[in-house]
Coordinates of C-alpha atoms in Angstrom, one line a residue:
M140 CA 18.2 -17.2 -23.4
G141 CA 19.3 -17.7 -26.8
I142 CA 16.9 -14.9 -28.1
E143 CA 16.0 -11.4 -28.2
V144 CA 12.0 -10.8 -26.5
A145 CA 10.5 -7.4 -28.2
V146 CA 7.7 -5.9 -25.6
T147 CA 5.2 -4.2 -27.6
G148 CA 2.2 -3.6 -25.6
L149 CA 2.2 -2.1 -22.0
G150 CA -0.1 -1.7 -19.3
L151 CA -0.5 -0.5 -16.0
V152 CA -2.9 0.0 -13.0
T153 CA -1.1 1.4 -10.2
P154 CA -1.7 4.0 -7.0
V155 CA -0.5 7.1 -9.6
G156 CA -3.7 6.3 -11.9
V157 CA -5.0 3.6 -14.9
G158 CA -2.7 3.5 -17.8
V159 CA 0.9 3.7 -18.9
P160 CA 0.6 7.6 -19.9
V161 CA -0.3 8.7 -16.8
N162 CA 1.8 6.3 -14.9
W163 CA 4.8 7.6 -16.7
A164 CA 4.1 11.3 -16.2
A165 CA 3.5 11.1 -12.5
V166 CA 6.9 9.1 -12.1
C167 CA 8.8 11.4 -14.1
A168 CA 7.6 14.5 -11.8
G169 CA 8.2 12.2 -8.6
K170 CA 4.3 12.1 -7.8
P171 CA 3.9 10.3 -4.3
S172 CA 0.8 8.5 -4.1
A173 CA 0.9 7.3 -0.3
A174 CA -1.7 8.3 2.2
W175 CA -3.2 7.5 5.4
D176 CA -5.1 4.9 5.1
A177 CA -8.0 5.4 8.0
T178 CA -9.4 1.1 6.9
A179 CA -6.4 -0.4 7.7
S180 CA -5.1 2.2 10.9
Q181 CA -1.7 2.4 8.6
L182 CA -0.1 4.3 5.2
S183 CA -1.2 2.6 2.1
C184 CA -0.3 3.4 -1.6
R185 CA -4.1 2.2 -2.8
V186 CA -5.5 2.5 -6.3
T187 CA -7.7 5.5 -7.0
G188 CA -10.0 6.1 -10.3
F189 CA -10.5 2.8 -10.1
D190 CA -14.2 2.0 -11.6
A191 CA -14.7 -1.6 -11.8
D192 CA -18.4 -1.5 -12.8
A193 CA -17.6 1.0 -15.7
L194 CA -14.4 -1.2 -17.0
L195 CA -15.5 -5.2 -16.2
G196 CA -19.3 -5.0 -16.2
A197 CA -20.5 -4.8 -12.1
R198 CA -22.0 -8.5 -12.3
R199 CA -18.5 -9.3 -13.3
A200 CA -16.7 -7.0 -11.2
R201 CA -18.6 -8.3 -8.2
R202 CA -17.3 -11.9 -8.9
L203 CA -13.9 -10.3 -9.0
D204 CA -11.1 -10.0 -6.3
P205 CA -9.6 -6.7 -7.1
F206 CA -6.1 -8.4 -8.1
V207 CA -8.0 -10.0 -10.8
Q208 CA -9.9 -6.8 -11.6
F209 CA -6.5 -4.9 -11.8
A210 CA -5.1 -7.7 -13.5
L211 CA -8.1 -8.0 -16.6
V212 CA -7.7 -4.0 -16.7
A213 CA -3.8 -3.8 -17.6
A214 CA -3.8 -6.8 -19.9
A215 CA -6.7 -5.1 -21.6
E216 CA -4.5 -2.5 -22.2
A217 CA -1.4 -4.1 -23.3
I218 CA -3.1 -6.4 -25.7
A219 CA -4.7 -3.0 -27.6
D220 CA -1.1 -1.0 -27.1
A221 CA 0.3 -4.4 -29.0
G222 CA -2.3 -4.1 -32.0
L223 CA -3.0 -7.4 -31.1
D224 CA -6.9 -9.0 -31.7
P225 CA -7.4 -11.4 -29.2
G226 CA -10.8 -12.5 -31.8
T227 CA -8.2 -13.3 -34.1
W228 CA -5.3 -14.4 -32.4
E229 CA -4.6 -18.7 -32.6
G230 CA -5.0 -19.2 -28.8
A231 CA -3.3 -22.2 -28.6
R232 CA 0.2 -19.9 -29.2
V233 CA -1.0 -17.5 -26.4
G234 CA 0.3 -18.2 -23.1
V235 CA -0.2 -15.9 -19.5
V236 CA 2.2 -15.9 -16.8
L237 CA 1.5 -13.7 -14.1
G238 CA 2.8 -13.1 -10.4
C239 CA 1.2 -12.3 -7.4
A240 CA 2.3 -12.8 -3.4
D241 CA -0.6 -14.0 -2.0
G242 CA -3.6 -14.0 -4.1
G243 CA -7.0 -12.4 -2.8
P244 CA -6.9 -12.1 1.0
A245 CA -9.7 -9.5 1.0
T246 CA -11.7 -12.0 -0.1
V247 CA -11.0 -14.4 2.5
E248 CA -11.4 -11.9 5.3
A249 CA -14.6 -10.8 4.4
Q250 CA -15.5 -14.1 4.0
H251 CA -14.2 -15.3 7.4
R252 CA -16.5 -12.1 8.9
V253 CA -19.1 -13.8 7.7
F254 CA -18.3 -17.2 8.8
L255 CA -17.9 -15.9 12.2
D256 CA -21.1 -14.0 12.2
E257 CA -23.5 -16.1 10.2
G258 CA -22.1 -19.3 9.8
A259 CA -20.9 -21.5 6.9
R260 CA -24.3 -21.6 5.1
R261 CA -23.2 -18.1 4.6
V262 CA -20.2 -18.4 3.0
S263 CA -20.1 -17.5 -0.9
P264 CA -19.7 -20.0 -2.9
L265 CA -17.3 -17.6 -4.8
L266 CA -14.8 -17.9 -1.9
L267 CA -12.4 -20.4 -3.6
P268 CA -12.7 -19.1 -7.7
M269 CA -12.3 -15.5 -6.4
H270 CA -9.1 -15.8 -3.9
L271 CA -7.0 -19.0 -5.6
P272 CA -3.9 -17.1 -6.5
N273 CA -4.2 -19.3 -10.4
M274 CA -6.9 -17.8 -10.6
L275 CA -5.0 -14.7 -11.9
A276 CA -3.6 -16.1 -15.3
G277 CA -7.1 -18.6 -15.5
Q278 CA -9.5 -15.4 -15.2
V279 CA -6.9 -13.1 -17.9
A280 CA -7.0 -16.2 -20.0
M281 CA -10.5 -16.9 -19.9
Q282 CA -11.4 -13.4 -20.8
F283 CA -8.9 -13.1 -24.1
G284 CA -8.9 -16.4 -24.9
A285 CA -5.7 -17.5 -24.4
H286 CA -5.5 -21.5 -24.4
G287 CA -1.4 -21.9 -23.8
P288 CA 0.3 -22.5 -20.9
N289 CA -1.1 -20.7 -17.6
L290 CA 1.2 -19.9 -14.7
V291 CA 1.4 -17.7 -11.5
V292 CA 4.5 -17.5 -10.3
A293 CA 4.7 -16.8 -6.2
T294 CA 8.1 -15.2 -5.9
A295 CA 6.8 -13.0 -2.8
C296 CA 8.1 -9.0 -4.1
A297 CA 10.1 -10.7 -7.1
S298 CA 7.3 -12.6 -8.7
G299 CA 6.0 -9.8 -10.9
A300 CA 9.7 -10.4 -12.8
T301 CA 10.0 -13.6 -12.5
S302 CA 6.7 -14.0 -14.8
V303 CA 8.6 -12.3 -16.8
A304 CA 11.8 -14.5 -16.9
M305 CA 9.7 -17.5 -17.0
A306 CA 7.2 -15.9 -20.4
C307 CA 10.7 -15.7 -22.0
D308 CA 11.7 -18.9 -21.3
L309 CA 8.3 -20.2 -23.3
L310 CA 9.2 -18.0 -25.7
A311 CA 12.4 -19.3 -26.5
L312 CA 11.4 -23.0 -25.5
D313 CA 9.2 -22.2 -28.6
R314 CA 6.2 -23.1 -26.4
C315 CA 4.1 -20.0 -27.7
D316 CA 4.5 -17.1 -29.9
V317 CA 2.7 -14.5 -27.4
V318 CA 2.8 -14.4 -24.3
L319 CA 0.6 -11.9 -21.4
A320 CA 3.7 -11.2 -18.6
G321 CA 3.2 -9.2 -15.2
G322 CA 1.8 -9.3 -11.9
S323 CA -0.7 -7.9 -9.7
E324 CA -1.8 -7.1 -6.2
A325 CA -4.1 -6.0 -4.2
M326 CA -3.5 -6.9 -0.5
L327 CA -3.9 -3.8 2.0
T328 CA -6.2 -5.8 4.3
P329 CA -6.3 -3.8 8.2
L330 CA -5.0 -8.0 9.1
L331 CA -1.6 -8.4 6.6
L332 CA -0.5 -5.2 7.1
A333 CA -0.6 -5.7 10.5
G334 CA 1.7 -8.4 9.8
F335 CA 3.9 -5.9 8.1
S336 CA 4.3 -3.6 10.3
R337 CA 4.6 -6.0 13.6
M338 CA 7.5 -7.0 11.4
G339 CA 9.1 -3.6 11.4
A340 CA 9.0 -3.4 8.0
L341 CA 6.4 -0.5 7.6
S342 CA 7.2 3.3 7.6
E343 CA 5.7 5.3 10.7
R344 CA 5.8 8.8 9.0
F345 CA 2.1 8.9 9.5
D346 CA 2.0 12.4 10.2
E347 CA 4.1 13.2 6.5
P348 CA 2.2 10.5 4.4
L349 CA 3.3 11.8 1.0
T350 CA 7.3 11.9 2.0
A351 CA 7.0 8.1 3.9
S352 CA 8.4 6.4 0.7
R353 CA 11.6 7.4 0.4
P354 CA 14.1 5.0 -0.8
F355 CA 18.2 5.2 -0.3
D356 CA 17.3 8.3 1.8
A357 CA 19.6 8.6 5.1
D358 CA 16.2 9.3 7.2
R359 CA 13.9 6.2 5.4
D360 CA 12.1 4.2 8.0
G361 CA 10.7 1.5 6.1
F362 CA 8.3 1.0 2.8
V363 CA 4.7 1.7 2.5
A364 CA 2.9 -1.3 0.9
G365 CA 0.8 -0.7 -2.0
E366 CA -1.3 -2.7 -5.2
G367 CA -2.1 -2.3 -8.5
A368 CA -0.6 -4.8 -11.7
G369 CA 1.2 -4.6 -14.6
V370 CA 1.0 -6.6 -17.4
L371 CA 3.3 -7.0 -20.8
V372 CA 3.0 -8.5 -24.2
L373 CA 6.2 -10.2 -25.3
E374 CA 6.9 -11.6 -28.3
R375 CA 10.0 -12.9 -30.4
V376 CA 11.6 -9.8 -32.1
A377 CA 11.5 -11.4 -35.2
D378 CA 7.8 -12.4 -34.8
A379 CA 6.8 -9.0 -34.0
R380 CA 9.0 -7.2 -37.1
A381 CA 6.8 -10.1 -39.1
R382 CA 3.7 -9.1 -38.3
G383 CA 4.6 -4.9 -38.3
A384 CA 4.5 -4.4 -34.4
T385 CA 6.2 -1.4 -33.1
A386 CA 8.7 -2.6 -30.1
H387 CA 8.6 -0.3 -26.9
A388 CA 12.2 -2.1 -25.9
R389 CA 13.9 -5.8 -25.5
V390 CA 14.2 -8.1 -22.8
V391 CA 17.3 -9.7 -23.9
G392 CA 17.9 -11.5 -20.4
H393 CA 17.1 -12.3 -17.0
G394 CA 18.9 -13.7 -13.8
L395 CA 17.1 -15.7 -11.2
S396 CA 19.0 -16.9 -7.9
T397 CA 18.1 -17.5 -4.1
D398 CA 19.8 -16.0 -0.7
A399 CA 19.2 -19.1 1.2
Y400 CA 19.7 -16.9 4.2
D401 CA 17.0 -15.3 6.0
I402 CA 13.2 -15.3 6.1
T403 CA 12.8 -11.5 5.2
K404 CA 16.4 -10.3 5.5
P405 CA 18.3 -9.9 2.8
E406 CA 22.0 -11.3 2.4
P407 CA 23.7 -8.3 3.8
R408 CA 26.4 -8.2 1.4
G409 CA 24.0 -8.9 -1.5
L410 CA 25.3 -11.8 -2.8
G411 CA 22.3 -13.4 -3.6
S412 CA 21.2 -10.4 -5.7
E413 CA 24.9 -10.0 -7.5
A414 CA 24.2 -13.5 -8.7
A415 CA 21.1 -13.4 -10.2
L416 CA 22.0 -9.6 -11.8
L417 CA 25.6 -11.0 -13.4
A418 CA 23.4 -14.1 -14.3
A419 CA 21.3 -11.6 -16.1
L420 CA 23.7 -9.5 -18.2
D421 CA 25.6 -13.1 -18.7
D422 CA 22.2 -14.4 -20.7
A423 CA 22.5 -11.0 -22.4
G424 CA 26.2 -11.1 -23.7
A425 CA 26.8 -8.3 -22.2
S426 CA 29.4 -7.0 -19.1
P427 CA 28.7 -4.7 -16.2
R428 CA 30.1 -1.8 -18.0
D429 CA 27.5 -1.6 -20.6
V430 CA 24.8 -1.0 -18.0
S431 CA 23.4 2.6 -18.3
H432 CA 20.6 2.3 -15.8
V433 CA 19.5 0.3 -13.3
N434 CA 15.6 0.0 -11.7
A435 CA 16.5 -0.9 -8.3
H436 CA 14.5 -3.0 -5.9
G437 CA 15.4 -0.3 -3.8
T438 CA 12.0 -0.6 -0.9
S439 CA 13.2 2.6 1.6
T440 CA 14.1 -0.5 4.3
V441 CA 17.5 0.1 5.7
A442 CA 18.3 -3.5 5.0
N443 CA 17.3 -3.8 1.6
D444 CA 19.1 -0.6 0.4
R445 CA 22.2 -1.0 1.9
A446 CA 22.7 -4.6 0.7
E447 CA 21.8 -3.5 -2.4
G448 CA 23.4 -0.4 -2.6
A449 CA 26.6 -2.6 -1.4
M450 CA 26.0 -4.7 -4.4
L451 CA 25.1 -2.4 -7.4
A452 CA 28.3 -0.6 -6.0
R453 CA 30.7 -3.6 -6.0
V454 CA 29.2 -4.9 -9.5
L455 CA 28.9 -2.0 -11.3
P456 CA 31.7 0.6 -10.2
H457 CA 31.0 2.8 -13.3
R458 CA 28.3 4.4 -11.4
P459 CA 25.0 4.3 -13.7
L460 CA 22.2 6.0 -13.0
V461 CA 20.2 4.4 -10.3
T462 CA 16.5 5.0 -9.4
S463 CA 13.9 3.8 -7.5
T464 CA 10.4 4.3 -8.5
K465 CA 9.0 3.2 -5.5
G466 CA 9.0 7.0 -4.1
V467 CA 6.4 7.4 -6.0
T468 CA 4.3 4.2 -6.1
G469 CA 5.0 2.3 -2.7
H470 CA 6.0 -1.1 -2.8
L471 CA 3.4 -3.3 -5.1
L472 CA 4.5 -6.3 -3.7
G473 CA 4.3 -9.0 -6.1
A474 CA 3.7 -6.9 -9.0
A475 CA 6.2 -4.3 -8.4
G476 CA 8.5 -6.4 -10.7
A477 CA 6.3 -6.2 -13.7
V478 CA 5.1 -2.4 -13.2
E479 CA 8.8 -1.2 -12.3
A480 CA 10.1 -3.6 -15.4
I481 CA 7.5 -1.6 -17.5
Y482 CA 8.8 1.9 -16.1
T483 CA 12.3 1.1 -17.2
V484 CA 10.8 0.1 -20.8
L485 CA 9.8 3.2 -20.7
A486 CA 13.0 4.4 -19.6
A487 CA 14.6 2.7 -22.8
E488 CA 12.2 3.6 -25.0
H489 CA 12.2 7.7 -24.4
G490 CA 15.7 8.3 -22.7
I491 CA 14.2 9.3 -19.7
V492 CA 15.2 8.2 -15.9
P493 CA 13.1 9.3 -13.7
L494 CA 14.2 10.9 -10.0
T495 CA 13.7 9.0 -6.7
A496 CA 11.5 10.9 -4.9
N497 CA 11.5 12.2 -1.7
L498 CA 15.3 11.3 -1.8
S499 CA 16.7 14.4 0.3
R500 CA 20.0 13.2 1.4
L501 CA 21.5 9.8 0.5
D502 CA 22.6 7.6 3.1
P503 CA 25.9 8.3 3.9
G504 CA 26.4 4.2 3.6
I505 CA 25.2 3.5 0.3
D506 CA 27.7 4.9 -2.4
I507 CA 25.9 4.8 -6.2
D508 CA 24.5 7.4 -8.4
V509 CA 20.9 7.6 -7.4
A510 CA 18.8 10.0 -9.4
M511 CA 17.4 13.1 -7.7
T512 CA 16.3 14.4 -11.0
T513 CA 14.8 13.3 -14.1
S514 CA 16.5 12.8 -16.3
S515 CA 17.6 12.4 -19.7
V516 CA 19.9 9.2 -20.8
A517 CA 20.6 7.2 -23.3
V518 CA 19.3 3.6 -21.9
E519 CA 21.3 1.5 -24.2
L520 CA 20.9 -1.5 -21.6
A521 CA 18.8 -1.5 -18.0
L522 CA 18.6 -3.2 -15.6
T523 CA 15.3 -3.7 -12.9
N524 CA 16.1 -5.8 -9.5
S525 CA 13.7 -7.4 -7.9
F526 CA 14.1 -9.2 -4.6
G527 CA 11.0 -11.3 -2.6
F528 CA 11.0 -12.5 1.5
G529 CA 12.9 -15.9 1.5
G530 CA 15.8 -14.3 -0.2
Q531 CA 14.2 -15.3 -3.9
N532 CA 15.8 -12.7 -6.6
A533 CA 15.0 -11.7 -10.0
V534 CA 16.8 -9.4 -12.2
L535 CA 15.8 -8.3 -15.8
A536 CA 17.9 -6.9 -18.6
I537 CA 15.9 -4.4 -21.3
A538 CA 17.4 -2.5 -24.2
S539 CA 16.1 -0.5 -26.4
A540 CA 14.3 -1.8 -29.4

């Protein structure tokens, strides 16, 4: 990467709440958010306590799909946290790189019903501006006057982490001085949850929703899909210091790879994810033994957890403390990598590794140290893993400030 990138601002909208403080408290306390979702006849981790009308204005909220609403609120929190003023910044030097897996499917499905029931002339003229994936970064740029590079990355469940990696490259290439990076997702529609269910990817622990998302546990049976957004403000370390900003942590490396193996299953030995992890460490100028904490992809599916566990046991034999925060949030899909990068930043900042919620008995086929309690740990260098359908992998290396 060639430079160190300071994380100066954080913003979160997740199923456990709006804002970084409430999120960090819930993750450290291991409070799961999964619930029965009557609208989709499935378990889900929906964002609650999010009043779009109050946060964005009723007229504006009506013209935005939830995946954009979440990102706008998370970005506003991150910018304020960084102490930046969009009214005075040089917009041409501010970039936006955000990731999502699917744009706004709720809008598409609702308008499809209108089309079938009432005809083409009743379809909203806002259908395309509301659902197109690129509107995620476009709307954030319009809201905050960011006129620099504007990109939306789609690498499925690695999208959020891939976006952070791309943002770091923009800073290293001196294309921007500030980048808003992260991910957002709102795809808990009946159709898409049915699709995940038909794959056999989702938990069917319908009688115990709060315990359904249980990464690395011997009794796990699939993930619980969620929604939300995470946005980070990234700057070169020297620039952040020059304006007197306080960094939460630093992004010191990233690695990207592809399994080229299967449309949904990870390569069972974790060879693709291993390549991404080693590339992130090489980028950071670090060795595996330097790693003190890993925020795992840890989806709560047998295939992913075992492949990732095998890879971590092989590459990090000194057994750094591993957690999966999906036990609390569920799997936020295209937003997951960004949200978990923020949790990793907070782990490095506070020296705290959150527990893996709902982990009662580690899968005997996995030989790594998974956090069963929230622990104080000196986190000098942490990794956060994100892997997507199609075998796309992204690993970020995050160091304390």
